[in-house]
Short mmCIF file of C-alpha atoms in Angstrom, two decimals:
data_model
loop_
_atom_site.label_atom_id
_atom_site.label_comp_id
_atom_site.label_asym_id
_atom_site.label_seq_id
_atom_site.Cartn_x
_atom_site.Cartn_y
_atom_site.Cartn_z
CA MET G 27 80.00 115.94 145.33
CA ASP G 28 81.47 120.14 144.79
CA GLN G 29 81.84 121.56 141.60
CA GLN G 30 85.16 122.35 141.96
CA LEU G 31 86.13 118.97 143.20
CA ILE G 32 85.13 117.09 139.75
CA THR G 33 86.61 120.70 137.75
CA THR G 34 90.07 119.81 139.02
CA ARG G 35 90.26 115.95 138.54
CA LEU G 36 88.78 116.52 135.15
CA LYS G 37 91.59 119.05 134.78
CA GLU G 38 93.70 116.40 135.57
CA LEU G 39 92.76 113.30 134.00
CA LEU G 40 92.55 115.77 130.81
CA THR G 41 96.36 116.84 131.38
CA GLN G 42 96.96 113.17 131.69
CA VAL G 43 95.47 111.81 128.81
CA LEU G 44 97.00 114.37 126.23
CA THR G 45 100.40 114.33 128.03
CA ARG G 46 100.53 110.66 128.10
CA SER G 47 102.50 109.84 125.14
CA GLY G 48 105.23 112.51 126.48
CA GLU G 49 103.99 115.56 125.14
CA GLU G 50 103.84 119.17 126.91
CA PRO G 51 100.79 119.87 128.13
CA PRO G 52 98.89 122.74 127.10
CA THR G 53 97.08 125.49 129.13
CA ILE G 54 93.52 123.61 129.93
CA GLY G 55 91.07 126.15 130.61
CA LEU G 56 87.74 125.65 131.82
CA ASP G 57 85.97 127.16 128.51
CA SER G 58 88.86 125.50 126.16
CA GLY G 59 87.58 123.80 123.52
CA PHE G 60 88.63 119.89 122.96
CA PRO G 61 89.09 120.66 119.75
CA GLU G 62 91.37 123.85 120.19
CA LEU G 63 93.34 121.57 122.98
CA GLY G 64 93.94 119.29 120.13
CA VAL G 65 91.64 116.55 121.41
CA ASN G 66 91.41 113.49 118.90
CA SER G 67 88.93 111.19 118.94
CA VAL G 68 90.65 108.05 121.09
CA ASP G 69 91.92 111.44 123.59
CA LEU G 70 88.22 111.86 123.96
CA LEU G 71 87.37 108.23 124.51
CA GLU G 72 90.20 107.91 127.75
CA PHE G 73 89.11 110.67 129.30
CA VAL G 74 85.21 109.32 128.96
CA LEU G 75 86.76 106.04 130.39
CA GLY G 76 88.63 107.98 133.33
CA LEU G 77 85.61 109.40 134.76
CA GLU G 78 83.36 106.89 133.99
CA ASP G 79 86.05 104.90 136.05
CA GLY G 80 86.78 107.99 138.48
CA PHE G 81 83.38 109.02 139.07
CA GLY G 82 81.94 105.41 139.09
CA VAL G 83 78.83 106.38 136.76
CA ARG G 84 78.43 105.78 132.54
CA VAL G 85 78.00 108.88 130.90
CA LEU G 86 78.15 107.55 127.35
CA ASP G 87 75.09 104.78 127.42
CA ASP G 88 72.49 106.60 126.60
CA MET G 89 74.52 110.29 125.26
CA LEU G 90 72.96 111.98 122.10
CA PRO G 91 76.26 113.35 119.66
CA GLU G 92 74.38 116.85 119.88
CA ASP G 93 74.50 116.60 123.83
CA LEU G 94 78.64 115.34 123.14
CA PRO G 95 80.16 118.55 126.48
CA THR G 96 83.18 119.95 124.05
CA THR G 97 84.59 121.80 127.51
CA LEU G 98 85.76 121.40 130.55
CA ALA G 99 82.81 123.61 132.66
CA GLN G 100 79.72 121.43 130.10
CA TRP G 101 81.95 117.93 131.22
CA ALA G 102 81.76 119.83 134.31
CA ASP G 103 78.33 119.95 134.37
CA LEU G 104 77.04 117.33 133.11
CA LEU G 105 79.01 114.81 135.35
CA GLN G 106 77.61 116.76 138.18
CA THR G 107 73.80 115.93 137.16
CA ARG G 108 74.63 112.18 136.70
CA ILE G 109 76.70 112.01 139.88
CA GLN G 110 73.37 113.84 141.15
CA ARG G 111 70.87 111.27 139.43
CA LYS G 112 72.76 108.71 140.81
CA ALA G 113 72.50 109.86 143.99
CA ALA G 114 68.69 109.90 143.65
CA ALA G 115 68.35 106.24 142.48
CA MET S 190 79.80 122.85 113.41
CA ILE S 191 79.29 119.35 112.89
CA GLU S 192 76.39 118.26 112.01
CA ILE S 193 75.13 114.56 112.31
CA ARG S 194 72.91 113.62 109.52
CA THR S 195 71.63 111.38 106.99
CA PHE S 196 73.61 110.44 104.48
CA ASP S 197 72.33 112.57 101.20
CA GLY S 198 74.05 111.35 98.19
CA ASP S 199 74.96 109.20 95.87
CA PRO S 200 77.31 106.24 95.56
CA GLN S 201 79.98 107.96 93.87
CA GLU S 202 80.62 110.06 96.51
CA LEU S 203 80.46 107.49 99.36
CA ALA S 204 82.68 105.81 97.28
CA THR S 205 85.13 109.09 97.34
CA PHE S 206 85.07 109.55 100.64
CA CYS S 207 85.33 106.27 102.27
CA THR S 208 88.26 106.00 100.07
CA SER S 209 90.16 108.87 100.87
CA SER S 210 89.52 109.70 104.09
CA TRP S 211 91.27 106.18 104.18
CA ARG S 212 94.06 106.90 102.10
CA LYS S 213 94.91 110.50 103.72
CA ARG S 214 95.62 108.28 106.59
CA TYR S 215 97.44 105.08 105.74
CA GLU S 216 98.23 104.83 101.62
CA GLY S 217 101.63 103.77 101.86
CA ARG S 218 101.27 102.39 105.53
CA MET S 219 98.77 99.62 105.18
CA PRO S 220 96.93 98.08 102.29
CA VAL S 221 93.59 100.17 101.60
CA PRO S 222 90.74 99.10 100.00
CA LEU S 223 89.65 100.76 96.65
CA TRP S 224 86.29 100.94 97.04
CA SER S 225 83.83 101.31 94.36
CA PRO S 226 80.06 103.31 94.24
CA SER S 227 78.91 99.87 93.12
CA PHE S 228 80.12 98.63 95.46
CA LEU S 229 79.11 100.66 98.14
CA GLU S 230 75.95 100.96 96.60
CA TRP S 231 75.61 96.78 97.07
CA GLU S 232 76.41 96.54 100.42
CA LEU S 233 74.85 99.38 102.44
CA MET S 234 72.55 100.53 99.90
CA GLY S 235 68.44 99.75 99.61
CA GLU S 236 66.82 99.00 96.18
CA ASP S 237 65.80 102.78 95.60
CA HIS S 238 68.27 104.12 98.14
CA LYS S 239 65.38 105.07 100.38
CA ASP S 240 66.63 102.87 103.21
CA ARG S 241 69.21 104.89 105.05
CA ASP S 242 68.40 105.25 108.01
CA TYR S 243 72.01 103.35 109.14
CA LEU S 244 74.06 106.07 107.04
CA VAL S 245 74.80 108.15 109.58
CA ALA S 246 76.96 111.17 108.17
CA ALA S 247 78.90 114.26 109.54
CA TYR S 248 79.03 117.40 107.47
CA ASP S 249 80.89 120.31 108.00
CA LYS S 250 77.73 122.72 106.53
CA SER S 251 77.41 120.84 102.78
CA ARG S 252 81.27 119.10 103.48
CA LEU S 253 80.94 115.84 104.20
CA VAL S 254 83.49 114.83 106.50
CA GLY S 255 82.34 110.95 107.99
CA MET S 256 81.24 108.48 107.62
CA LEU S 257 79.69 105.89 109.99
CA PRO S 258 77.25 103.34 107.47
CA ALA S 259 75.76 99.73 107.90
CA ARG S 260 73.30 97.82 106.75
CA PRO S 261 70.41 95.90 108.67
CA ALA S 262 70.83 92.75 108.83
CA ARG S 263 68.57 89.27 110.57
CA TYR S 264 71.37 87.45 112.42
CA GLN S 265 70.74 83.62 114.30
CA LEU S 266 72.46 83.71 117.88
CA ASN S 267 72.03 79.83 119.12
CA GLY S 268 68.79 79.73 117.36
CA ARG S 269 67.53 82.77 118.70
CA SER S 270 66.48 85.60 116.00
CA VAL S 271 67.94 88.76 116.43
CA SER S 272 67.56 92.45 115.06
CA GLY S 273 70.62 93.68 113.76
CA THR S 274 73.08 95.68 111.61
CA TRP S 275 77.15 95.02 109.85
CA GLY S 276 79.36 97.81 108.59
CA SER S 277 82.65 98.40 108.57
CA PHE S 278 83.45 101.33 105.93
CA PHE S 279 83.99 103.79 108.89
CA GLY S 280 86.24 106.86 108.02
CA VAL S 281 86.56 110.74 109.30
CA ASP S 282 88.86 113.07 107.19
CA PRO S 283 91.91 113.53 109.09
CA GLU S 284 91.52 117.45 109.02
CA TYR S 285 88.94 116.95 111.59
CA GLU S 286 90.26 114.51 113.50
CA ASN S 287 89.44 117.12 116.42
CA GLU S 288 86.06 117.50 116.15
CA GLY S 289 84.67 114.36 117.89
CA VAL S 290 83.51 113.14 114.94
CA SER S 291 84.09 109.32 115.83
CA LEU S 292 82.60 109.51 118.97
CA LYS S 293 79.25 111.54 117.18
CA LEU S 294 78.68 109.11 114.66
CA ASN S 295 79.24 106.36 117.01
CA LEU S 296 76.27 108.10 119.68
CA GLU S 297 74.23 108.76 116.20
CA GLN S 298 74.01 104.96 115.34
CA ARG S 299 73.19 103.80 118.97
CA ARG S 300 70.01 106.23 119.04
CA ARG S 301 68.86 104.92 115.39
CA HIS S 302 70.36 101.03 116.92
CA ARG S 303 67.77 101.68 119.92
CA LEU S 304 65.41 103.70 118.41
CA HIS S 305 64.91 100.91 115.11
CA GLY S 306 65.02 97.79 117.81
CA ALA S 307 68.74 96.63 116.46
CA GLU S 308 70.13 94.41 119.23
CA VAL S 309 73.74 94.93 117.81
CA PHE S 310 76.16 96.53 115.80
CA MET S 311 78.63 93.93 114.19
CA GLY S 312 81.97 95.11 112.18
CA PHE S 313 85.14 93.57 111.78
CA VAL S 314 88.59 95.69 113.43
CA TYR S 315 92.14 95.30 111.89
CA PHE S 316 94.52 95.34 113.86
CA GLY S 317 97.31 93.85 111.55
CA SER S 318 99.29 96.97 111.60
CA ALA S 319 100.65 99.38 113.74
CA ALA S 320 99.63 102.20 111.95
CA SER S 321 95.73 101.23 112.32
CA MET S 322 93.88 104.02 114.07
CA GLY S 323 89.69 102.10 114.34
CA LYS S 324 91.80 99.65 116.71
CA ASP S 325 92.35 102.48 119.25
CA PHE S 326 89.07 104.12 119.07
CA TRP S 327 86.58 100.92 119.17
CA LEU S 328 88.39 98.31 121.29
CA ARG S 329 88.43 101.58 124.08
CA GLN S 330 84.38 101.60 123.86
CA ARG S 331 82.61 99.88 127.08
CA SER S 332 79.58 98.83 125.15
CA LEU S 333 82.50 96.97 122.45
CA LYS S 334 83.19 93.00 122.74
CA ILE S 335 85.08 91.22 120.40
CA ILE S 336 83.71 87.65 119.49
CA ARG S 337 86.42 86.54 117.95
CA LYS S 338 90.05 86.78 116.10
CA VAL S 339 90.09 86.05 112.39
CA GLY S 340 92.58 85.81 109.92
CA LEU S 341 91.77 85.09 106.14
CA TRP S 342 92.83 82.57 103.76
CA ALA S 343 94.38 83.40 100.47
CA ARG S 344 95.26 81.78 96.91
CA LEU S 345 97.34 83.50 94.80
CA ILE S 346 96.68 83.88 91.11
CA ASP S 347 99.36 86.43 90.01
CA HIS S 348 102.51 85.76 93.23
CA ARG S 349 104.99 88.17 91.28
CA ALA S 350 101.75 91.65 91.08
CA VAL S 351 100.69 90.19 94.64
CA SER S 352 104.43 90.27 95.68
CA ASP S 353 105.06 93.70 94.75
CA PHE S 354 101.80 94.77 96.29
CA GLU S 355 103.37 93.52 99.54
CA PHE S 356 104.79 95.90 102.50
CA SER S 357 107.50 94.03 103.98
CA PRO S 358 110.42 92.18 102.44
CA ARG S 359 109.76 89.58 103.73
CA ASP S 360 105.77 88.92 102.98
CA ARG S 361 107.41 90.50 99.17
CA PHE S 362 110.05 87.11 98.99
CA ALA S 363 107.52 85.07 100.72
CA THR S 364 104.84 85.74 97.99
CA ARG S 365 107.22 85.25 95.41
CA ALA S 366 108.68 82.75 96.09
CA LEU S 367 105.56 80.20 96.88
CA GLY S 368 105.33 81.39 92.68
CA TRP S 369 107.83 78.92 92.43
CA PHE S 370 106.04 76.00 93.50
CA GLN S 371 102.60 77.02 92.84
CA GLY S 372 100.51 77.97 89.22
CA PRO S 373 98.20 79.76 88.15
CA PRO S 374 94.92 77.92 89.37
CA LYS S 375 93.44 75.59 86.20
CA ALA S 376 90.05 75.37 84.97
CA PRO S 377 89.24 71.91 85.89
CA ARG S 378 87.31 69.01 83.53
CA ALA S 379 84.46 68.84 85.56
CA ALA S 380 80.59 68.56 84.15
CA GLY S 381 77.75 70.42 86.69
CA ILE S 382 78.82 73.93 87.10
CA ARG S 383 77.72 76.71 85.63
CA ALA S 384 76.96 80.16 86.62
CA PHE S 385 74.33 81.12 88.93
CA ARG S 386 70.88 81.45 86.82
CA PRO S 387 67.59 83.30 89.09
CA ASP S 388 65.97 79.60 89.44
CA ASP S 389 68.52 78.01 91.15
CA LEU S 390 67.33 80.79 94.26
CA SER S 391 65.63 78.02 96.23
CA ASP S 392 68.41 75.67 95.96
CA CYS S 393 70.96 78.15 97.04
CA LEU S 394 68.71 79.50 99.64
CA ARG S 395 68.45 76.24 101.62
CA LEU S 396 72.05 75.46 101.37
CA ALA S 397 72.54 78.74 102.76
CA GLY S 398 70.28 77.58 105.68
CA GLY S 399 71.87 74.63 106.09
CA LEU S 400 74.93 77.02 106.74
CA SER S 401 73.32 79.38 109.38
CA GLN S 402 71.77 76.77 110.60
CA SER S 403 75.10 74.89 111.80
CA ALA S 404 77.10 78.34 112.96
CA GLU S 405 76.16 79.84 116.54
CA PHE S 406 76.04 82.74 115.02
CA GLY S 407 75.68 84.22 111.08
CA TYR S 408 73.27 86.37 108.89
CA GLU S 409 69.81 84.44 108.81
CA TRP S 410 69.07 84.56 105.04
CA ASN S 411 65.43 85.02 102.80
CA GLU S 412 64.85 85.09 99.10
CA PRO S 413 65.27 89.42 98.91
CA SER S 414 68.31 88.92 101.22
CA LEU S 415 70.12 86.12 99.08
CA GLN S 416 69.14 87.23 95.44
CA ARG S 417 71.30 90.40 96.89
CA ARG S 418 74.07 88.62 97.63
CA LEU S 419 74.11 86.17 95.08
CA SER S 420 73.45 88.57 92.01
CA PHE S 421 73.96 91.96 91.97
CA ARG S 422 74.44 93.65 88.33
CA ASP S 423 78.33 92.95 87.45
CA VAL S 424 79.41 93.32 91.21
CA THR S 425 78.94 89.41 92.17
CA ARG S 426 79.58 86.62 90.09
CA THR S 427 78.00 83.13 91.27
CA LEU S 428 79.26 79.40 90.44
CA VAL S 429 76.67 76.53 90.97
CA ALA S 430 77.57 72.93 91.46
CA GLU S 431 74.82 69.82 90.18
CA VAL S 432 74.49 67.01 91.74
CA GLU S 433 72.51 64.56 89.75
CA GLY S 434 70.21 67.77 88.00
CA ARG S 435 69.87 68.92 91.53
CA VAL S 436 71.81 72.59 92.66
CA GLU S 437 73.95 71.39 96.00
CA GLY S 438 77.09 73.58 95.94
CA PHE S 439 78.01 77.36 95.21
CA ILE S 440 79.57 79.72 95.35
CA SER S 441 79.96 83.88 95.54
CA TYR S 442 83.04 86.28 95.00
CA CYS S 443 83.09 89.71 94.11
CA HIS S 444 86.15 91.86 93.09
CA LEU S 445 87.90 94.06 95.74
CA ASN S 446 91.33 96.70 94.53
CA LEU S 447 93.32 96.75 97.08
CA LEU S 448 96.04 99.61 96.78
CA GLY S 449 99.73 98.66 98.87
CA ARG S 450 102.57 99.39 96.97
CA ARG S 451 101.02 98.94 93.72
CA THR S 452 96.85 97.81 93.51
CA VAL S 453 95.53 94.50 93.09
CA THR S 454 92.53 93.50 92.26
CA ALA S 455 91.05 90.37 95.25
CA GLY S 456 88.31 87.98 94.79
CA VAL S 457 86.51 88.10 97.73
CA ILE S 458 84.48 85.24 98.46
CA ASP S 459 82.02 85.89 100.07
CA LEU S 460 80.09 82.73 100.84
CA LEU S 461 81.27 78.91 100.09
CA SER S 462 78.57 76.29 100.51
CA ILE S 463 80.30 72.29 99.43
CA GLU S 464 79.23 70.34 102.10
CA ASN S 465 76.88 68.68 100.34
CA LEU S 466 79.10 67.80 97.13
CA PRO S 467 81.26 64.98 96.80
CA SER S 468 85.20 65.23 97.48
CA ALA S 469 86.39 65.86 93.87
CA GLN S 470 83.14 68.07 93.56
CA GLN S 471 84.08 70.89 95.55
CA LYS S 472 87.45 71.34 94.35
CA ASN S 473 85.98 71.34 91.41
CA LEU S 474 83.47 74.39 92.22
CA ILE S 475 86.94 75.77 93.79
CA ARG S 476 89.30 75.41 91.06
CA ALA S 477 86.33 76.55 88.73
CA ALA S 478 85.54 80.27 90.73
CA LEU S 479 89.39 80.61 90.33
CA ALA S 480 89.90 80.20 87.14
CA GLN S 481 87.30 82.47 86.78
CA MET S 482 88.84 85.31 88.89
CA ALA S 483 91.92 84.64 86.92
CA ASP S 484 90.28 85.06 83.42
CA GLU S 485 88.84 88.26 84.98
CA GLY S 486 92.28 89.54 86.30
CA CYS S 487 92.68 89.01 90.01
CA HIS S 488 95.20 88.58 91.77
CA MET S 489 94.63 86.26 94.64
CA ALA S 490 91.31 84.98 96.01
CA LEU S 491 90.58 85.65 99.39
CA LEU S 492 88.61 84.14 102.15
CA LEU S 493 87.13 85.04 105.62
CA ARG S 494 88.95 82.11 107.98
CA ILE S 495 86.62 80.66 109.72
CA SER S 496 84.93 77.22 111.35
CA SER S 497 82.76 76.86 109.01
CA HIS S 498 84.39 76.68 105.74
CA PRO S 499 85.77 72.82 105.90
CA VAL S 500 89.53 73.52 105.10
CA TRP S 501 90.69 70.05 103.02
CA PRO S 502 89.75 71.05 99.68
CA LEU S 503 90.63 75.20 100.82
CA VAL S 504 94.07 73.33 101.16
CA ALA S 505 93.75 71.39 98.49
CA THR S 506 93.23 74.23 95.63
CA GLY S 507 96.20 76.49 96.97
CA PHE S 508 94.56 78.70 99.68
CA ILE S 509 97.47 78.90 102.11
CA ALA S 510 95.67 80.47 106.09
CA GLN S 511 96.98 83.72 106.80
CA PRO S 512 97.16 84.90 110.66
CA PRO S 513 94.73 86.36 112.65
CA GLU S 514 94.86 90.66 112.03
CA TYR S 515 90.75 90.96 112.65
CA TYR S 516 88.79 90.98 115.33
CA TYR S 517 84.82 90.44 115.19
CA VAL S 518 83.56 92.76 116.85
CA ALA S 519 79.86 93.81 118.52
CA GLN S 520 78.37 96.21 119.98
CA SER S 521 75.63 95.76 122.14
CA MET S 522 72.68 98.67 122.58
CA GLY S 523 71.49 97.78 125.95
CA ARG S 524 71.58 94.21 127.45
CA GLU S 525 74.70 92.45 126.07
CA ILE S 526 73.48 89.91 123.44
CA PHE S 527 76.97 87.80 123.32
CA ASP S 528 76.70 85.81 126.97
CA LYS S 529 78.97 83.27 125.86
CA PRO S 530 81.51 82.13 123.45
CA VAL S 531 81.18 81.81 120.05
CA LYS S 532 83.06 80.21 117.88
CA ARG S 533 81.34 78.76 114.60
CA LEU S 534 80.22 81.75 113.16
CA HIS S 535 78.64 82.53 109.29
CA ILE S 536 78.98 85.72 107.90
CA HIS S 537 81.58 87.21 105.14
CA TRP S 538 84.60 89.27 105.62
CA ARG S 539 84.56 93.24 105.05
#
C-alpha cells in the first residue's frame, strides 16, 4: 500500500479520535509528537484499534514498549512494515 | 523520556505512589483505597523483596510516574494447572497522561509474562463510577476478556460512619436507615472458634484445596502461599472453627482503609471456608470475625460475591448483596485460555 495513502488515513483516524468528544481538531503534522497533541492512553488505544481494523493487521500483540511509535510518521512506517510482512506470509 | 523498568523502591514508596495517583484522579468522585506499605508488601512482594519480575514501573529519570504491579499465582482452570499473575494496583501520575505510560506498562507486563511462560494476567476493572478511567483503558484491549461481572457482600458495623462515607444521598439514607434495624455484630457464645495457629496450616490447606477444586477457575494453594495469605505480620487475621477437635472451617480477612466523603476501615474477607461446618457453627464463625472486626475499629465487612460463598449464612449474619460494580478480567498471553464461560470462581477481591 502507498505510504502517502497510509499517512493520510492515519491522520484522518487520529483527527477522528481526538475530536470524538466535540473538541477542536489540533494541527497534526507527520512529526508532531503524540504527547504534544494531547493523545492520552485511551485515545492511543482507540487509534491503534482503528488502524488495526482499518488496515487488517494486529500491531499490539507482540509490540515492545520501546518500539511504541510516538508520531504519525513512525506509525506509518510501522504499518507499512506490518502490511508487507502480512502480504509476504 | 519515559523509561519502563522494574520497580526499585520499597513498600512505602509503592503505597505512596499507588495511593496518591488514585487520589489525584478520583478523590471526592468515587471511593479510593488507601493502601498501606505493609498491605502492598504482603500482596506484591516476595519474602525477601527480590522477586520483582512483575513489578513493572515507569520512570521519568528517577521519578516514579506509573506502576502496573502483579504477583505470580497458580490457578486451576477446569482441573488444568495454569501459570499466571494477578494485580489490581495500576496507577499513572495524571501529569504523564499523554506519554503513553499505561500502554507501555502493559506492553512490558505482557513481555514479562511471555518471558516467564505465564499464560494469563488477572484483575478487576471497576465500572461502578463514571469517573473511573480504568475501564476506558482496559476494556478497549483486544487481548482482554471479561470473565464475569462481580459485586460485593457488605455487612455494616458502624452504619453512621459508612453513611458519612457514601457519596450519593440515596446510599447515605439507605445506610443510615439500615442501622435502625441492624445493630452492630455481637460475639457468639460458641466453643471451638479461635485464632489461627501455625499448626492449623495443613487443615486449612485441605479446606482451601476443596474450595479450589469446587470452582471452575481459582487459586491453587500450597503451604507457603496459604501460610502467607492467612498469616502475615499484623496485616491478616484468621479465625478457625473446630469440629470434634479438628479444624473444619476458617475465615481470613485484612483491613483496608477506603476514602469516600470520609475515611472508613473495611474488614475485607479474602478466604471463607465454612462448607464443612454445621449450620450454626457457620454463622458463629462469621459472627466471631465480625465482632472481632468491630473491636478492631472496622466500620464494615466486605466479601466478594461469588457463587463459591454460601448465601444463607451471610444473609443470616447481616450481609447485604451490593450490585455488581466490577469486571473480573483476564488478559491472555497468546492463546485465549478461557474458551468457555466460567461461573464458579475461587478468587479474592482487590
